């Protein structure tokens, strides 16, 4: 199948002043588009051509053959970015509601502690990667991953993610990844999206 860049779920300007339209234009229109274009070129006419994105990620993650690594990297990055755009919304942040709120309280000791732990994981990811909130066997956990790796490649259930590749924040925050992640948690995160993924 041919993959396509999904439209952003909000206008490029909608996350200002926290993420600029310039950041969104380059990140979505250039970086994410490049992963989609490269993935299509890599899988066309090959054994992955008939597979879904999730199938390609699971299959290529387990490939011993290093020539398949670019397939995994571009498929993972397409999936991760599609999930990341939905993990944010204009006027985001605030507090989760309902079952998600109860489980954050139970599994992390409250929203503030969750935010501190998520920020630490995001800042502690050496080099490029992602920070995740995941559900594993009825327990919420924080996970970080390198490069294109993600929870679905290893059979886990993601609820939300923050991109901590430098391209995600450098135009607006330069080297201050911790500041970007704190703004993500306080002002951008889409708790409704995370709650929908919990079901
Ligand atoms: Fe990115």
mmCIF file with all atom_site columns, C-alpha atoms and ligand atoms in Angstrom:
data_model
loop_
_atom_site.group_PDB
_atom_site.id
_atom_site.type_symbol
_atom_site.label_atom_id
_atom_site.label_alt_id
_atom_site.label_comp_id
_atom_site.label_asym_id
_atom_site.label_entity_id
_atom_site.label_seq_id
_atom_site.pdbx_PDB_ins_code
_atom_site.Cartn_x
_atom_site.Cartn_y
_atom_site.Cartn_z
_atom_site.occupancy
_atom_site.B_iso_or_equiv
_atom_site.pdbx_formal_charge
_atom_site.auth_seq_id
_atom_site.auth_comp_id
_atom_site.auth_asym_id
_atom_site.auth_atom_id
_atom_site.pdbx_PDB_model_num
ATOM   1   C  CA  . UNK A 1 1   ? 0.000   0.000  0.000  1.00 0.00 ? 1   UNK A CA  1
ATOM   2   C  CA  . UNK A 1 2   ? 1.040   3.589  -0.514 1.00 0.00 ? 2   UNK A CA  1
ATOM   3   C  CA  . UNK A 1 3   ? 1.349   5.628  2.635  1.00 0.00 ? 3   UNK A CA  1
ATOM   4   C  CA  . UNK A 1 4   ? 0.353   9.275  2.835  1.00 0.00 ? 4   UNK A CA  1
ATOM   5   C  CA  . UNK A 1 5   ? 1.235   12.127 5.137  1.00 0.00 ? 5   UNK A CA  1
ATOM   6   C  CA  . UNK A 1 6   ? -1.768  12.632 7.436  1.00 0.00 ? 6   UNK A CA  1
ATOM   7   C  CA  . UNK A 1 7   ? -3.024  16.205 7.736  1.00 0.00 ? 7   UNK A CA  1
ATOM   8   C  CA  . UNK A 1 8   ? -2.268  17.854 11.056 1.00 0.00 ? 8   UNK A CA  1
ATOM   9   C  CA  . UNK A 1 9   ? -5.331  17.668 13.339 1.00 0.00 ? 9   UNK A CA  1
ATOM   10  C  CA  . UNK A 1 10  ? -5.088  21.482 13.803 1.00 0.00 ? 10  UNK A CA  1
ATOM   11  C  CA  . UNK A 1 11  ? -3.650  24.429 11.805 1.00 0.00 ? 11  UNK A CA  1
ATOM   12  C  CA  . UNK A 1 12  ? 0.140   24.937 11.774 1.00 0.00 ? 12  UNK A CA  1
ATOM   13  C  CA  . UNK A 1 13  ? -0.292  28.068 13.881 1.00 0.00 ? 13  UNK A CA  1
ATOM   14  C  CA  . UNK A 1 14  ? -2.569  26.429 16.472 1.00 0.00 ? 14  UNK A CA  1
ATOM   15  C  CA  . UNK A 1 15  ? 0.122   25.483 18.983 1.00 0.00 ? 15  UNK A CA  1
ATOM   16  C  CA  . UNK A 1 16  ? 1.710   28.950 19.104 1.00 0.00 ? 16  UNK A CA  1
ATOM   17  C  CA  . UNK A 1 17  ? 3.311   30.387 21.132 1.00 0.00 ? 17  UNK A CA  1
ATOM   18  C  CA  . UNK A 1 18  ? 4.468   27.026 22.511 1.00 0.00 ? 18  UNK A CA  1
ATOM   19  C  CA  . UNK A 1 19  ? 5.410   25.497 19.159 1.00 0.00 ? 19  UNK A CA  1
ATOM   20  C  CA  . UNK A 1 20  ? 5.808   27.935 16.272 1.00 0.00 ? 20  UNK A CA  1
ATOM   21  C  CA  . UNK A 1 21  ? 4.266   27.583 12.834 1.00 0.00 ? 21  UNK A CA  1
ATOM   22  C  CA  . UNK A 1 22  ? 7.838   27.348 11.499 1.00 0.00 ? 22  UNK A CA  1
ATOM   23  C  CA  . UNK A 1 23  ? 8.513   24.318 13.698 1.00 0.00 ? 23  UNK A CA  1
ATOM   24  C  CA  . UNK A 1 24  ? 5.265   22.653 12.642 1.00 0.00 ? 24  UNK A CA  1
ATOM   25  C  CA  . UNK A 1 25  ? 5.835   23.426 8.957  1.00 0.00 ? 25  UNK A CA  1
ATOM   26  C  CA  . UNK A 1 26  ? 9.316   21.893 8.926  1.00 0.00 ? 26  UNK A CA  1
ATOM   27  C  CA  . UNK A 1 27  ? 8.533   19.052 11.302 1.00 0.00 ? 27  UNK A CA  1
ATOM   28  C  CA  . UNK A 1 28  ? 5.311   17.913 9.641  1.00 0.00 ? 28  UNK A CA  1
ATOM   29  C  CA  . UNK A 1 29  ? 5.795   19.120 6.076  1.00 0.00 ? 29  UNK A CA  1
ATOM   30  C  CA  . UNK A 1 30  ? 9.486   18.242 5.674  1.00 0.00 ? 30  UNK A CA  1
ATOM   31  C  CA  . UNK A 1 31  ? 10.620  15.688 8.285  1.00 0.00 ? 31  UNK A CA  1
ATOM   32  C  CA  . UNK A 1 32  ? 7.447   13.603 8.520  1.00 0.00 ? 32  UNK A CA  1
ATOM   33  C  CA  . UNK A 1 33  ? 6.870   13.876 4.753  1.00 0.00 ? 33  UNK A CA  1
ATOM   34  C  CA  . UNK A 1 34  ? 10.405  12.598 4.120  1.00 0.00 ? 34  UNK A CA  1
ATOM   35  C  CA  . UNK A 1 35  ? 9.792   9.492  6.258  1.00 0.00 ? 35  UNK A CA  1
ATOM   36  C  CA  . UNK A 1 36  ? 6.603   8.757  4.303  1.00 0.00 ? 36  UNK A CA  1
ATOM   37  C  CA  . UNK A 1 37  ? 8.255   9.265  0.911  1.00 0.00 ? 37  UNK A CA  1
ATOM   38  C  CA  . UNK A 1 38  ? 11.277  7.155  1.834  1.00 0.00 ? 38  UNK A CA  1
ATOM   39  C  CA  . UNK A 1 39  ? 9.085   4.387  3.278  1.00 0.00 ? 39  UNK A CA  1
ATOM   40  C  CA  . UNK A 1 40  ? 7.036   4.210  0.074  1.00 0.00 ? 40  UNK A CA  1
ATOM   41  C  CA  . UNK A 1 41  ? 10.186  3.928  -2.010 1.00 0.00 ? 41  UNK A CA  1
ATOM   42  C  CA  . UNK A 1 42  ? 11.635  1.223  0.255  1.00 0.00 ? 42  UNK A CA  1
ATOM   43  C  CA  . UNK A 1 43  ? 8.583   -1.052 0.375  1.00 0.00 ? 43  UNK A CA  1
ATOM   44  C  CA  . UNK A 1 44  ? 7.245   -0.779 -3.169 1.00 0.00 ? 44  UNK A CA  1
ATOM   45  C  CA  . UNK A 1 45  ? 7.332   -4.079 -5.065 1.00 0.00 ? 45  UNK A CA  1
ATOM   46  C  CA  . UNK A 1 46  ? 8.904   -5.889 -2.080 1.00 0.00 ? 46  UNK A CA  1
ATOM   47  C  CA  . UNK A 1 47  ? 7.523   -8.316 0.519  1.00 0.00 ? 47  UNK A CA  1
ATOM   48  C  CA  . UNK A 1 48  ? 6.225   -5.427 2.661  1.00 0.00 ? 48  UNK A CA  1
ATOM   49  C  CA  . UNK A 1 49  ? 4.231   -3.837 -0.173 1.00 0.00 ? 49  UNK A CA  1
ATOM   50  C  CA  . UNK A 1 50  ? 0.939   -5.449 0.866  1.00 0.00 ? 50  UNK A CA  1
ATOM   51  C  CA  . UNK A 1 51  ? 1.373   -4.940 4.630  1.00 0.00 ? 51  UNK A CA  1
ATOM   52  C  CA  . UNK A 1 52  ? -0.155  -2.361 6.929  1.00 0.00 ? 52  UNK A CA  1
ATOM   53  C  CA  . UNK A 1 53  ? 2.080   0.167  8.680  1.00 0.00 ? 53  UNK A CA  1
ATOM   54  C  CA  . UNK A 1 54  ? 1.738   -1.666 12.008 1.00 0.00 ? 54  UNK A CA  1
ATOM   55  C  CA  . UNK A 1 55  ? 2.595   -5.004 10.358 1.00 0.00 ? 55  UNK A CA  1
ATOM   56  C  CA  . UNK A 1 56  ? 5.671   -3.495 8.705  1.00 0.00 ? 56  UNK A CA  1
ATOM   57  C  CA  . UNK A 1 57  ? 6.841   -2.114 12.062 1.00 0.00 ? 57  UNK A CA  1
ATOM   58  C  CA  . UNK A 1 58  ? 6.404   -5.430 13.894 1.00 0.00 ? 58  UNK A CA  1
ATOM   59  C  CA  . UNK A 1 59  ? 7.963   -7.517 11.131 1.00 0.00 ? 59  UNK A CA  1
ATOM   60  C  CA  . UNK A 1 60  ? 10.911  -5.234 10.378 1.00 0.00 ? 60  UNK A CA  1
ATOM   61  C  CA  . UNK A 1 61  ? 11.664  -4.713 14.098 1.00 0.00 ? 61  UNK A CA  1
ATOM   62  C  CA  . UNK A 1 62  ? 12.510  -8.411 14.306 1.00 0.00 ? 62  UNK A CA  1
ATOM   63  C  CA  . UNK A 1 63  ? 14.586  -8.559 11.131 1.00 0.00 ? 63  UNK A CA  1
ATOM   64  C  CA  . UNK A 1 64  ? 18.157  -9.702 11.720 1.00 0.00 ? 64  UNK A CA  1
ATOM   65  C  CA  . UNK A 1 65  ? 19.047  -8.491 8.224  1.00 0.00 ? 65  UNK A CA  1
ATOM   66  C  CA  . UNK A 1 66  ? 20.477  -4.992 8.648  1.00 0.00 ? 66  UNK A CA  1
ATOM   67  C  CA  . UNK A 1 67  ? 19.475  -4.046 5.120  1.00 0.00 ? 67  UNK A CA  1
ATOM   68  C  CA  . UNK A 1 68  ? 15.896  -3.910 6.497  1.00 0.00 ? 68  UNK A CA  1
ATOM   69  C  CA  . UNK A 1 69  ? 16.759  -1.315 9.151  1.00 0.00 ? 69  UNK A CA  1
ATOM   70  C  CA  . UNK A 1 70  ? 15.794  1.641  6.918  1.00 0.00 ? 70  UNK A CA  1
ATOM   71  C  CA  . UNK A 1 71  ? 12.329  0.106  6.485  1.00 0.00 ? 71  UNK A CA  1
ATOM   72  C  CA  . UNK A 1 72  ? 11.891  -0.086 10.233 1.00 0.00 ? 72  UNK A CA  1
ATOM   73  C  CA  . UNK A 1 73  ? 13.270  3.417  10.779 1.00 0.00 ? 73  UNK A CA  1
ATOM   74  C  CA  . UNK A 1 74  ? 11.001  5.108  8.258  1.00 0.00 ? 74  UNK A CA  1
ATOM   75  C  CA  . UNK A 1 75  ? 7.903   3.062  9.140  1.00 0.00 ? 75  UNK A CA  1
ATOM   76  C  CA  . UNK A 1 76  ? 8.462   3.709  12.843 1.00 0.00 ? 76  UNK A CA  1
ATOM   77  C  CA  . UNK A 1 77  ? 8.989   7.408  12.286 1.00 0.00 ? 77  UNK A CA  1
ATOM   78  C  CA  . UNK A 1 78  ? 5.815   7.649  10.159 1.00 0.00 ? 78  UNK A CA  1
ATOM   79  C  CA  . UNK A 1 79  ? 3.793   5.944  12.888 1.00 0.00 ? 79  UNK A CA  1
ATOM   80  C  CA  . UNK A 1 80  ? 5.438   7.866  15.752 1.00 0.00 ? 80  UNK A CA  1
ATOM   81  C  CA  . UNK A 1 81  ? 4.863   11.273 14.170 1.00 0.00 ? 81  UNK A CA  1
ATOM   82  C  CA  . UNK A 1 82  ? 1.238   10.484 13.305 1.00 0.00 ? 82  UNK A CA  1
ATOM   83  C  CA  . UNK A 1 83  ? 0.746   9.560  16.970 1.00 0.00 ? 83  UNK A CA  1
ATOM   84  C  CA  . UNK A 1 84  ? 2.663   12.616 18.207 1.00 0.00 ? 84  UNK A CA  1
ATOM   85  C  CA  . UNK A 1 85  ? 0.483   15.135 16.314 1.00 0.00 ? 85  UNK A CA  1
ATOM   86  C  CA  . UNK A 1 86  ? -2.543  13.634 18.038 1.00 0.00 ? 86  UNK A CA  1
ATOM   87  C  CA  . UNK A 1 87  ? -0.800  13.682 21.422 1.00 0.00 ? 87  UNK A CA  1
ATOM   88  C  CA  . UNK A 1 88  ? -1.036  17.493 21.352 1.00 0.00 ? 88  UNK A CA  1
ATOM   89  C  CA  . UNK A 1 89  ? -3.878  19.950 20.878 1.00 0.00 ? 89  UNK A CA  1
ATOM   90  C  CA  . UNK A 1 90  ? -4.479  23.714 21.086 1.00 0.00 ? 90  UNK A CA  1
ATOM   91  C  CA  . UNK A 1 91  ? -5.271  24.657 24.698 1.00 0.00 ? 91  UNK A CA  1
ATOM   92  C  CA  . UNK A 1 92  ? -3.921  21.294 25.791 1.00 0.00 ? 92  UNK A CA  1
ATOM   93  C  CA  . UNK A 1 93  ? -2.419  20.391 29.129 1.00 0.00 ? 93  UNK A CA  1
ATOM   94  C  CA  . UNK A 1 94  ? -4.646  20.709 32.159 1.00 0.00 ? 94  UNK A CA  1
ATOM   95  C  CA  . UNK A 1 95  ? -5.613  17.569 33.995 1.00 0.00 ? 95  UNK A CA  1
ATOM   96  C  CA  . UNK A 1 96  ? -6.716  14.135 32.778 1.00 0.00 ? 96  UNK A CA  1
ATOM   97  C  CA  . UNK A 1 97  ? -10.197 13.005 33.759 1.00 0.00 ? 97  UNK A CA  1
ATOM   98  C  CA  . UNK A 1 98  ? -11.920 9.794  34.810 1.00 0.00 ? 98  UNK A CA  1
ATOM   99  C  CA  . UNK A 1 99  ? -10.186 6.440  34.748 1.00 0.00 ? 99  UNK A CA  1
ATOM   100 C  CA  . UNK A 1 100 ? -6.975  7.853  33.280 1.00 0.00 ? 100 UNK A CA  1
ATOM   101 C  CA  . UNK A 1 101 ? -6.697  10.346 36.133 1.00 0.00 ? 101 UNK A CA  1
ATOM   102 C  CA  . UNK A 1 102 ? -7.280  7.588  38.691 1.00 0.00 ? 102 UNK A CA  1
ATOM   103 C  CA  . UNK A 1 103 ? -4.644  5.371  37.143 1.00 0.00 ? 103 UNK A CA  1
ATOM   104 C  CA  . UNK A 1 104 ? -2.074  8.172  36.987 1.00 0.00 ? 104 UNK A CA  1
ATOM   105 C  CA  . UNK A 1 105 ? -2.745  8.752  40.673 1.00 0.00 ? 105 UNK A CA  1
ATOM   106 C  CA  . UNK A 1 106 ? -2.438  5.045  41.469 1.00 0.00 ? 106 UNK A CA  1
ATOM   107 C  CA  . UNK A 1 107 ? 0.588   4.201  39.292 1.00 0.00 ? 107 UNK A CA  1
ATOM   108 C  CA  . UNK A 1 108 ? 2.666   7.400  39.608 1.00 0.00 ? 108 UNK A CA  1
ATOM   109 C  CA  . UNK A 1 109 ? 1.419   8.957  42.837 1.00 0.00 ? 109 UNK A CA  1
ATOM   110 C  CA  . UNK A 1 110 ? -0.264  11.892 41.108 1.00 0.00 ? 110 UNK A CA  1
ATOM   111 C  CA  . UNK A 1 111 ? -0.057  14.111 38.038 1.00 0.00 ? 111 UNK A CA  1
ATOM   112 C  CA  . UNK A 1 112 ? 2.864   16.204 39.277 1.00 0.00 ? 112 UNK A CA  1
ATOM   113 C  CA  . UNK A 1 113 ? 4.949   13.107 39.957 1.00 0.00 ? 113 UNK A CA  1
ATOM   114 C  CA  . UNK A 1 114 ? 4.005   11.688 36.568 1.00 0.00 ? 114 UNK A CA  1
ATOM   115 C  CA  . UNK A 1 115 ? 5.141   14.915 34.887 1.00 0.00 ? 115 UNK A CA  1
ATOM   116 C  CA  . UNK A 1 116 ? 8.480   14.867 36.712 1.00 0.00 ? 116 UNK A CA  1
ATOM   117 C  CA  . UNK A 1 117 ? 9.092   11.239 35.751 1.00 0.00 ? 117 UNK A CA  1
ATOM   118 C  CA  . UNK A 1 118 ? 8.056   11.771 32.136 1.00 0.00 ? 118 UNK A CA  1
ATOM   119 C  CA  . UNK A 1 119 ? 10.284  14.844 31.861 1.00 0.00 ? 119 UNK A CA  1
ATOM   120 C  CA  . UNK A 1 120 ? 13.225  12.921 33.360 1.00 0.00 ? 120 UNK A CA  1
ATOM   121 C  CA  . UNK A 1 121 ? 12.767  10.103 30.863 1.00 0.00 ? 121 UNK A CA  1
ATOM   122 C  CA  . UNK A 1 122 ? 12.528  12.556 27.962 1.00 0.00 ? 122 UNK A CA  1
ATOM   123 C  CA  . UNK A 1 123 ? 15.614  14.487 29.040 1.00 0.00 ? 123 UNK A CA  1
ATOM   124 C  CA  . UNK A 1 124 ? 17.481  11.265 29.847 1.00 0.00 ? 124 UNK A CA  1
ATOM   125 C  CA  . UNK A 1 125 ? 16.968  9.838  26.366 1.00 0.00 ? 125 UNK A CA  1
ATOM   126 C  CA  . UNK A 1 126 ? 20.508  10.258 25.020 1.00 0.00 ? 126 UNK A CA  1
ATOM   127 C  CA  . UNK A 1 127 ? 20.385  11.559 21.457 1.00 0.00 ? 127 UNK A CA  1
ATOM   128 C  CA  . UNK A 1 128 ? 17.288  11.245 19.300 1.00 0.00 ? 128 UNK A CA  1
ATOM   129 C  CA  . UNK A 1 129 ? 14.173  9.437  20.424 1.00 0.00 ? 129 UNK A CA  1
ATOM   130 C  CA  . UNK A 1 130 ? 10.806  9.525  22.102 1.00 0.00 ? 130 UNK A CA  1
ATOM   131 C  CA  . UNK A 1 131 ? 9.180   9.535  25.550 1.00 0.00 ? 131 UNK A CA  1
ATOM   132 C  CA  . UNK A 1 132 ? 5.943   7.555  25.986 1.00 0.00 ? 132 UNK A CA  1
ATOM   133 C  CA  . UNK A 1 133 ? 3.131   6.921  28.397 1.00 0.00 ? 133 UNK A CA  1
ATOM   134 C  CA  . UNK A 1 134 ? 2.168   3.269  27.924 1.00 0.00 ? 134 UNK A CA  1
ATOM   135 C  CA  . UNK A 1 135 ? -0.220  0.745  29.455 1.00 0.00 ? 135 UNK A CA  1
ATOM   136 C  CA  . UNK A 1 136 ? 1.256   -2.654 30.219 1.00 0.00 ? 136 UNK A CA  1
ATOM   137 C  CA  . UNK A 1 137 ? -0.735  -5.387 31.913 1.00 0.00 ? 137 UNK A CA  1
ATOM   138 C  CA  . UNK A 1 138 ? -3.148  -2.948 33.550 1.00 0.00 ? 138 UNK A CA  1
ATOM   139 C  CA  . UNK A 1 139 ? -0.337  -0.700 34.763 1.00 0.00 ? 139 UNK A CA  1
ATOM   140 C  CA  . UNK A 1 140 ? 0.659   2.689  33.379 1.00 0.00 ? 140 UNK A CA  1
ATOM   141 C  CA  . UNK A 1 141 ? 4.374   3.128  32.756 1.00 0.00 ? 141 UNK A CA  1
ATOM   142 C  CA  . UNK A 1 142 ? 6.768   5.634  31.228 1.00 0.00 ? 142 UNK A CA  1
ATOM   143 C  CA  . UNK A 1 143 ? 9.028   4.413  28.451 1.00 0.00 ? 143 UNK A CA  1
ATOM   144 C  CA  . UNK A 1 144 ? 11.707  6.076  26.372 1.00 0.00 ? 144 UNK A CA  1
ATOM   145 C  CA  . UNK A 1 145 ? 12.934  4.853  23.009 1.00 0.00 ? 145 UNK A CA  1
ATOM   146 C  CA  . UNK A 1 146 ? 15.822  5.614  20.666 1.00 0.00 ? 146 UNK A CA  1
ATOM   147 C  CA  . UNK A 1 147 ? 15.511  6.847  17.104 1.00 0.00 ? 147 UNK A CA  1
ATOM   148 C  CA  . UNK A 1 148 ? 12.419  5.239  15.526 1.00 0.00 ? 148 UNK A CA  1
ATOM   149 C  CA  . UNK A 1 149 ? 11.713  2.581  18.174 1.00 0.00 ? 149 UNK A CA  1
ATOM   150 C  CA  . UNK A 1 150 ? 8.224   2.570  19.690 1.00 0.00 ? 150 UNK A CA  1
ATOM   151 C  CA  . UNK A 1 151 ? 5.964   0.541  22.006 1.00 0.00 ? 151 UNK A CA  1
ATOM   152 C  CA  . UNK A 1 152 ? 4.018   -1.247 19.278 1.00 0.00 ? 152 UNK A CA  1
ATOM   153 C  CA  . UNK A 1 153 ? 7.233   -2.775 17.905 1.00 0.00 ? 153 UNK A CA  1
ATOM   154 C  CA  . UNK A 1 154 ? 7.583   -4.615 21.222 1.00 0.00 ? 154 UNK A CA  1
ATOM   155 C  CA  . UNK A 1 155 ? 3.923   -5.412 21.846 1.00 0.00 ? 155 UNK A CA  1
ATOM   156 C  CA  . UNK A 1 156 ? 3.106   -2.604 24.254 1.00 0.00 ? 156 UNK A CA  1
ATOM   157 C  CA  . UNK A 1 157 ? 0.171   -0.164 24.214 1.00 0.00 ? 157 UNK A CA  1
ATOM   158 C  CA  . UNK A 1 158 ? 1.068   3.538  23.791 1.00 0.00 ? 158 UNK A CA  1
ATOM   159 C  CA  . UNK A 1 159 ? -1.213  6.252  25.191 1.00 0.00 ? 159 UNK A CA  1
ATOM   160 C  CA  . UNK A 1 160 ? 0.757   9.349  24.224 1.00 0.00 ? 160 UNK A CA  1
ATOM   161 C  CA  . UNK A 1 161 ? 4.202   10.411 23.084 1.00 0.00 ? 161 UNK A CA  1
ATOM   162 C  CA  . UNK A 1 162 ? 6.600   13.351 22.982 1.00 0.00 ? 162 UNK A CA  1
ATOM   163 C  CA  . UNK A 1 163 ? 9.149   13.650 20.170 1.00 0.00 ? 163 UNK A CA  1
ATOM   164 C  CA  . UNK A 1 164 ? 12.546  14.532 21.629 1.00 0.00 ? 164 UNK A CA  1
ATOM   165 C  CA  . UNK A 1 165 ? 14.528  14.581 18.404 1.00 0.00 ? 165 UNK A CA  1
ATOM   166 C  CA  . UNK A 1 166 ? 16.155  18.017 18.176 1.00 0.00 ? 166 UNK A CA  1
ATOM   167 C  CA  . UNK A 1 167 ? 14.086  18.811 15.072 1.00 0.00 ? 167 UNK A CA  1
ATOM   168 C  CA  . UNK A 1 168 ? 10.993  18.782 17.312 1.00 0.00 ? 168 UNK A CA  1
ATOM   169 C  CA  . UNK A 1 169 ? 12.060  21.745 19.423 1.00 0.00 ? 169 UNK A CA  1
ATOM   170 C  CA  . UNK A 1 170 ? 15.309  23.347 18.264 1.00 0.00 ? 170 UNK A CA  1
ATOM   171 C  CA  . UNK A 1 171 ? 13.832  26.331 16.386 1.00 0.00 ? 171 UNK A CA  1
ATOM   172 C  CA  . UNK A 1 172 ? 11.825  27.332 19.470 1.00 0.00 ? 172 UNK A CA  1
ATOM   173 C  CA  . UNK A 1 173 ? 13.858  26.049 22.418 1.00 0.00 ? 173 UNK A CA  1
ATOM   174 C  CA  . UNK A 1 174 ? 17.378  25.497 20.998 1.00 0.00 ? 174 UNK A CA  1
ATOM   175 C  CA  . UNK A 1 175 ? 19.166  23.092 23.374 1.00 0.00 ? 175 UNK A CA  1
ATOM   176 C  CA  . UNK A 1 176 ? 16.576  23.391 26.165 1.00 0.00 ? 176 UNK A CA  1
ATOM   177 C  CA  . UNK A 1 177 ? 14.864  20.017 25.801 1.00 0.00 ? 177 UNK A CA  1
ATOM   178 C  CA  . UNK A 1 178 ? 13.675  20.055 29.415 1.00 0.00 ? 178 UNK A CA  1
ATOM   179 C  CA  . UNK A 1 179 ? 11.800  23.323 28.821 1.00 0.00 ? 179 UNK A CA  1
ATOM   180 C  CA  . UNK A 1 180 ? 10.136  21.953 25.699 1.00 0.00 ? 180 UNK A CA  1
ATOM   181 C  CA  . UNK A 1 181 ? 9.023   18.782 27.489 1.00 0.00 ? 181 UNK A CA  1
ATOM   182 C  CA  . UNK A 1 182 ? 7.619   20.791 30.399 1.00 0.00 ? 182 UNK A CA  1
ATOM   183 C  CA  . UNK A 1 183 ? 5.634   22.978 27.989 1.00 0.00 ? 183 UNK A CA  1
ATOM   184 C  CA  . UNK A 1 184 ? 4.431   19.822 26.218 1.00 0.00 ? 184 UNK A CA  1
ATOM   185 C  CA  . UNK A 1 185 ? 3.141   18.471 29.539 1.00 0.00 ? 185 UNK A CA  1
ATOM   186 C  CA  . UNK A 1 186 ? 1.690   21.724 30.864 1.00 0.00 ? 186 UNK A CA  1
ATOM   187 C  CA  . UNK A 1 187 ? 0.273   23.370 27.727 1.00 0.00 ? 187 UNK A CA  1
ATOM   188 C  CA  . UNK A 1 188 ? 0.081   20.959 24.786 1.00 0.00 ? 188 UNK A CA  1
ATOM   189 C  CA  . UNK A 1 189 ? -0.665  17.404 25.879 1.00 0.00 ? 189 UNK A CA  1
ATOM   190 C  CA  . UNK A 1 190 ? -3.999  15.973 24.693 1.00 0.00 ? 190 UNK A CA  1
ATOM   191 C  CA  . UNK A 1 191 ? -5.328  13.973 27.637 1.00 0.00 ? 191 UNK A CA  1
ATOM   192 C  CA  . UNK A 1 192 ? -8.508  13.065 25.739 1.00 0.00 ? 192 UNK A CA  1
ATOM   193 C  CA  . UNK A 1 193 ? -6.371  11.281 23.142 1.00 0.00 ? 193 UNK A CA  1
ATOM   194 C  CA  . UNK A 1 194 ? -4.492  9.390  25.859 1.00 0.00 ? 194 UNK A CA  1
ATOM   195 C  CA  . UNK A 1 195 ? -7.787  8.390  27.523 1.00 0.00 ? 195 UNK A CA  1
ATOM   196 C  CA  . UNK A 1 196 ? -9.154  7.062  24.210 1.00 0.00 ? 196 UNK A CA  1
ATOM   197 C  CA  . UNK A 1 197 ? -6.011  4.940  23.784 1.00 0.00 ? 197 UNK A CA  1
ATOM   198 C  CA  . UNK A 1 198 ? -6.492  3.426  27.235 1.00 0.00 ? 198 UNK A CA  1
ATOM   199 C  CA  . UNK A 1 199 ? -9.578  1.506  26.103 1.00 0.00 ? 199 UNK A CA  1
HETATM 200 FE FE1 . LIG B 2 .   ? 10.144  14.364 14.775 1.00 0.00 ? 1   LIG B FE1 1
#
